[in-house]
Each structure stands twice: as C-alpha cells, then as structure tokens.
Short mmCIF file of C-alpha atoms in Angstrom, two decimals:
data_model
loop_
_atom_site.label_atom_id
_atom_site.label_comp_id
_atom_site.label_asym_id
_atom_site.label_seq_id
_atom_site.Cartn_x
_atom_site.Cartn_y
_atom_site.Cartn_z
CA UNK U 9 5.15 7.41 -0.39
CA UNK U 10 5.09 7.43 3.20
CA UNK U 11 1.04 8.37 3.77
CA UNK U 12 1.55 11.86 4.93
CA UNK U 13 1.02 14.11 2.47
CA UNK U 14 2.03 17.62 2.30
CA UNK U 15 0.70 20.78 0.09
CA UNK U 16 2.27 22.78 -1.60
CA UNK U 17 6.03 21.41 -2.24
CA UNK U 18 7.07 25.18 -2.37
CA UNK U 19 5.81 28.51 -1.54
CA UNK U 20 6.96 32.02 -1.74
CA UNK U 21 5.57 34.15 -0.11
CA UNK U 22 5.71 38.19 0.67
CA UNK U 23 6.17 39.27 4.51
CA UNK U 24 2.65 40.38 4.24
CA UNK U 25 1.00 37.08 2.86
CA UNK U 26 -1.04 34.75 4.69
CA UNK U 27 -0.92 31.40 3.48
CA UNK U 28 -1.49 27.83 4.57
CA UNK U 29 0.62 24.99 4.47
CA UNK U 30 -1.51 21.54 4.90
CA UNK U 31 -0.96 18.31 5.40
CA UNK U 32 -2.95 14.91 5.82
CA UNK U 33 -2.21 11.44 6.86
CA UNK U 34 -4.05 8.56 6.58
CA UNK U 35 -2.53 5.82 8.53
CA UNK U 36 -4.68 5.78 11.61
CA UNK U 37 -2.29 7.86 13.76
CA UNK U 38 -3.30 10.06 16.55
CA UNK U 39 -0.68 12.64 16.88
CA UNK U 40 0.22 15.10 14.20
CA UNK U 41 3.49 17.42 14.21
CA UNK U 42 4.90 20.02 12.66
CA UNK U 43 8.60 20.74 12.46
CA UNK U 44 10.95 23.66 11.00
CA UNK U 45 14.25 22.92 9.58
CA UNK U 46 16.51 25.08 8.75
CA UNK U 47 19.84 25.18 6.95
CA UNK U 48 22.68 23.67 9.63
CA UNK U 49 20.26 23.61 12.48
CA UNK U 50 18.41 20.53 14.18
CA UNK U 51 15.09 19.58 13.26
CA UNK U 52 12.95 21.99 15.49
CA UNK U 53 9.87 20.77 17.16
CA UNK U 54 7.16 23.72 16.71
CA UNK U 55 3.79 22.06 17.54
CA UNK U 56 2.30 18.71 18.68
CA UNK U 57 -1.40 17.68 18.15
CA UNK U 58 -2.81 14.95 20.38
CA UNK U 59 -6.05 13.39 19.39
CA UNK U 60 -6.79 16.96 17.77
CA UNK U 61 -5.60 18.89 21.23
CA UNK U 62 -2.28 20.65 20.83
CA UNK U 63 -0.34 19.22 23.33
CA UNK U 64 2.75 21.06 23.02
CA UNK U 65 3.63 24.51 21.51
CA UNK U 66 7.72 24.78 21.61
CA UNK U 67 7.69 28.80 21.73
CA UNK U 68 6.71 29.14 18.74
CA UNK U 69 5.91 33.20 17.49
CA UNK U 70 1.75 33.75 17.18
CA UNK U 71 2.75 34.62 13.45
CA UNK U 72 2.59 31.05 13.01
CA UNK U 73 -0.94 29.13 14.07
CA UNK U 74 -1.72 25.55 13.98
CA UNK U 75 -5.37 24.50 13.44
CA UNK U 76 -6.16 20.62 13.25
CA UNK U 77 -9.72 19.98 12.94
CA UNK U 78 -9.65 15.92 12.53
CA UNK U 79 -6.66 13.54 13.60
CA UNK U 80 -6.18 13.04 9.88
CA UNK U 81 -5.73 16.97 8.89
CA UNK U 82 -3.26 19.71 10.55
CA UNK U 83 -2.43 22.79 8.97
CA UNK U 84 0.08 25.56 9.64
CA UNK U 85 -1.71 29.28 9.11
CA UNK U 86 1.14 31.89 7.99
CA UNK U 87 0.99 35.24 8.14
CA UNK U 88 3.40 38.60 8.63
CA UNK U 89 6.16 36.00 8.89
CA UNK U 90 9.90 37.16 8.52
CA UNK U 91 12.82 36.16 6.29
CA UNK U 92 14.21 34.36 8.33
CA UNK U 93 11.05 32.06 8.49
CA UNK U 94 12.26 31.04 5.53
CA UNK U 95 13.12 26.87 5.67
CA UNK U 96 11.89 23.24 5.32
CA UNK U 97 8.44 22.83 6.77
CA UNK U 98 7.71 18.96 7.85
CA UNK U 99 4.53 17.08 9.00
CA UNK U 100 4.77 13.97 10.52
CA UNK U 101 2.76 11.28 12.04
CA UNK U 102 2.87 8.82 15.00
CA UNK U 103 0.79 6.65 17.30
CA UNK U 104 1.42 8.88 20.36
CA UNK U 105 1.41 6.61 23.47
CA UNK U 106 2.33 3.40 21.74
CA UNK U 107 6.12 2.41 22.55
CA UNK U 108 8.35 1.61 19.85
CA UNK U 109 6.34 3.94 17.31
CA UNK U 110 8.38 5.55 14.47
CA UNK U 111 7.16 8.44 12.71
CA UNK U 112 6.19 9.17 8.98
CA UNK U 113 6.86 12.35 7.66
CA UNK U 114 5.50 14.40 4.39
CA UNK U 115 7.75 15.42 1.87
CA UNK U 116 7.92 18.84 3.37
CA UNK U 117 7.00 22.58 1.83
CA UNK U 118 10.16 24.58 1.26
CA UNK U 119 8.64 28.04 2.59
CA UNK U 120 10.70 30.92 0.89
CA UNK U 121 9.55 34.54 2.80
CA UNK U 122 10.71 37.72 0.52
CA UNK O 21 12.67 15.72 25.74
CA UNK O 22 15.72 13.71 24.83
CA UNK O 23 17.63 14.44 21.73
CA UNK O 24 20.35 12.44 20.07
CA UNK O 25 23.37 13.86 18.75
CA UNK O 26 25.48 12.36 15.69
CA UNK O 27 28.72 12.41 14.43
CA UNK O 28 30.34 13.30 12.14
CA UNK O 29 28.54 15.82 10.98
CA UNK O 30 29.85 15.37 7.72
CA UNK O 31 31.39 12.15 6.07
CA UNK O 32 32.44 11.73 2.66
CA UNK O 33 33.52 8.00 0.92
CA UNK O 34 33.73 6.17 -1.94
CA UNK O 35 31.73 3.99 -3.58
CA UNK O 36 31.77 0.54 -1.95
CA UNK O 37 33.28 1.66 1.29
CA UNK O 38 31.55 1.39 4.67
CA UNK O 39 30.01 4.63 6.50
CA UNK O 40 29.66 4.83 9.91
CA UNK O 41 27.93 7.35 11.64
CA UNK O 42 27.55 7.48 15.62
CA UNK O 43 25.24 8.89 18.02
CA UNK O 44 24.90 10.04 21.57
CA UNK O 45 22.25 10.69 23.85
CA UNK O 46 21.64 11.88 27.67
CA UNK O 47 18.92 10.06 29.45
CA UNK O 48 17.24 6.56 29.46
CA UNK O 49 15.28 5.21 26.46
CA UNK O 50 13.05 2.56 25.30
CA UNK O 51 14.49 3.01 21.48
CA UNK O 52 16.42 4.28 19.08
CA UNK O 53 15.81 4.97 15.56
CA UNK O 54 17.61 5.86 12.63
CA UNK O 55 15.80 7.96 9.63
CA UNK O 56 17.20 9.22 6.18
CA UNK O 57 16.98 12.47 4.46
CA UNK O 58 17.14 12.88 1.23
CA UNK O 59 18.35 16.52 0.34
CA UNK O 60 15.11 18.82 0.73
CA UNK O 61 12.97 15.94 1.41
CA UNK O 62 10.78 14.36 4.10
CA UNK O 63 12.55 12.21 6.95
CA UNK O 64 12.09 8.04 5.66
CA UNK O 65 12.11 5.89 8.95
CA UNK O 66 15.62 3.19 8.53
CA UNK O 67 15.80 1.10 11.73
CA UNK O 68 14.28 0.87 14.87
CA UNK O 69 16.52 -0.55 17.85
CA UNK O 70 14.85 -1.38 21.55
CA UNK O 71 17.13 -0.62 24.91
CA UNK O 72 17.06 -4.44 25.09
CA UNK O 73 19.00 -5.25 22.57
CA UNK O 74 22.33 -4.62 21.17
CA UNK O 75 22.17 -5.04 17.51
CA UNK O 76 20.07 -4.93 14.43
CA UNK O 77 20.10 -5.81 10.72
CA UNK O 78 18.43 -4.48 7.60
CA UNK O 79 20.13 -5.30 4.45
CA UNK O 80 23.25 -3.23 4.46
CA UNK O 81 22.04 -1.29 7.58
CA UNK O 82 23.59 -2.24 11.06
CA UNK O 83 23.02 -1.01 14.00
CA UNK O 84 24.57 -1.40 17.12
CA UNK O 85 23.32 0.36 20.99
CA UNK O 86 25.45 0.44 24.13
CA UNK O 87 23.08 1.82 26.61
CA UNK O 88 25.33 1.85 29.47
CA UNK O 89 27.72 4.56 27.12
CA UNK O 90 24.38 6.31 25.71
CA UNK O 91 25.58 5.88 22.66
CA UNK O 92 24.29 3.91 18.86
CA UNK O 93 26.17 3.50 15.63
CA UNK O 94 24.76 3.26 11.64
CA UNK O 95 26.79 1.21 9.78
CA UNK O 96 25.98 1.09 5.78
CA UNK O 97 28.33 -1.52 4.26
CA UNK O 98 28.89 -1.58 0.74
CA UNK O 99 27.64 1.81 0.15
CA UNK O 100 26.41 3.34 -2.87
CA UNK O 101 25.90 6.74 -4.50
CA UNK O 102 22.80 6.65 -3.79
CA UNK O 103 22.73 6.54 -0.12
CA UNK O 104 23.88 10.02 0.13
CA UNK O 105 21.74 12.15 2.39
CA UNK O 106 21.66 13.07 5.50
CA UNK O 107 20.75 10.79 8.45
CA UNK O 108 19.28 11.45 11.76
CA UNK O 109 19.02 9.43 14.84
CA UNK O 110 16.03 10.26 17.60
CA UNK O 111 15.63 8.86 21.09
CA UNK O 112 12.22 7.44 21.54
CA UNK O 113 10.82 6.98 25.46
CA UNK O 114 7.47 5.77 26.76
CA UNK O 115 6.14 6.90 23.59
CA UNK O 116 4.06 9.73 25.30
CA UNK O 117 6.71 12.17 23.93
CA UNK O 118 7.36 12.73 20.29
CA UNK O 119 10.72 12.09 18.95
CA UNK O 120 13.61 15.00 19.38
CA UNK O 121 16.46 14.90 16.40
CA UNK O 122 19.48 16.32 16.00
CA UNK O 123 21.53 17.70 13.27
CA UNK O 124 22.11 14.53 11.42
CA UNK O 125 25.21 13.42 9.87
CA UNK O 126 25.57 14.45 6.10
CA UNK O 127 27.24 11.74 3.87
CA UNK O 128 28.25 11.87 0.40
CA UNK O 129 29.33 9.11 -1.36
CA UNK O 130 31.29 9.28 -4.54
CA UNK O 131 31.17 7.23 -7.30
#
C-alpha cells in the first residue's frame, strides 16, 4: 500500500464511452500526475497538477481531460478515445519543490478501448 | 526534463545469482532513484541516491553513481524469484520538475 489509491483496477470501455478513472492520495503531497504506459514504451508523462493548477500538459489529445479539484483528488475524464488508448494508466504523488522527493504511485487502471 | 535510460532491457538469471542493471542519463542531477514494477502494477520507490555520493545500501540493493560518466548501476545480490519485474531508474533535479523514466530493464529470475 503505497497511499495513492487508484479506481477502478480495470476498465473496458467502447470508443464511444466516457468514463473516469480516479485516484486519491493522502500523504500530504502537493503535486499529482498522471502517466500512460504502454506495452514496450517508456512511462509517458501526460499531465502534472501543482497545488491543484496543471502545470504541465505533455501534448496530450483533448479526448483525454484532467480535472483535480483538491491536492488530494485528480481524475482523468475519458471519452471518444481510440484503441490504441488502450494501456496502463498510473497516478502518482510527490512533494513538488522539495529536493530529494520520490514519488508514490497507485496501482494503476489497465484501460482496455474496444 | 531529464530521462534515464537502462540497460539491458531484458536480463534473465538464476536463482541466487546477482543482477545488474545500469543506467544513463544526459544532464546534471541532484538524484537518482531506482523504482520496481511488478508486472501490471504501480511503480514501488527502491533507492534514492544524491549527486554527492557514490554508493548506497538497502538489504540486497546496491547502488552505485558516477556522475562525471552520467551513469548509475542496481545491483540485487542473491536474487530471488521473486524480484522479477521490471525496474526503472528516473533522474530527479531541483525537485521543481517531476521525475522522467525510461523503459526499465525487465528481469526474470528463475528458480
């Protein structure tokens, strides 16, 4: 248990769906992430949440849209996505601006788009 | 950002044998850290190492950073089935910047 908590474990979903993926920490950290990995590819950086202000958006298509309303809470809103949106969705947590910081991830939603 | 790269990308051993896995990076850092993945899970968070020093110890973990070559190395000694996954290293700065990872290295290890 690594105090970042992510819902659900799985999802399928049809390219017309909209779903959410959530996640929550509760360790007192102030920046919130969300990363994509897929199969043979790095870990890709999608967004960063600062204090609840997205700090960084790595080109990431509209058909995916962050919302974090607290420092404790960030989801991921999905909808029209593509097949090849299929992959590992992580969360993780940090103390942005603190050096020497590791982060704590979530146990990830394996997102399946058919 | 900065973003570590590791090698191999695969590595298989036996049971009790030592895995070592390296990794390079481009630009200057404050640390280095080493996470584990077990397959379709979350990232767990190994080993920290600062640019200041050269080597660090955590139970069968070591691990060693040569900033002038850009460069750390995971050593697990004695290894066991159970530490197959794969394992990532990320390049930390200031701290103003959230971690960048690369592909890992994937190790199996067979009993």
């Amino acid at each position: 248990e690594t105090g970042v908590t992510q819902t659900p474990r799985h999802l399928v979903m049809g390219m017309t769906n909209k779903k959410s993926l959530k996640c929550e920490q509760h360790l007192g950290h102030n920046a919130m992430y969300w990363y994509k990995q897929s199969a043979k590819k790095p870990l890709e950086l999608m967004f960063v949440y600062n204090f609840k202000e997205q700090t960084e958006n790595n080109s990431v298509p509209s058909r995916f849209s962050p919302e974090c309303p607290n420092s404790s809470h960030l989801f991921l809103h999905l909808h029209t996505l593509q097949p090849e949106d299929s992959a590992l969705y992580l969360c993780a947590s940090s103390h942005l601006g603190q050096t020497n910081t590791e982060a704590f991830f979530g146990q990830g939603t394996r997102l399946t788009v058919v | 950002s900065q973003q570590g790269e590791e090698d191999p990308q695969a590595l298989s051993i036996q049971e009790g044998e030592n895995a070592t896995m390296n990794c390079s990076y481009k630009t200057s850092i404050n640390n280095l850290q080493w996470y584990r993945q077990n397959s379709g899970r979350g990232l767990v968070h190994l080993i920290l190492i600062r640019s200041n020093e050269r080597e660090k110890h955590s139970g069968r973990l070591r691990v060693t950073l040569d900033t002038s070559k850009k460069s750390s190395s995971l050593l697990i000694t004695a290894s066991r089935a159970a530490d197959t996954a794969s394992y990532f290293c990320a390049t930390g700065d200031s701290g103003n910047t959230p971690l960048v990872f690369g592909k890992g290295t994937r190790l199996s290890v067979i009993a």
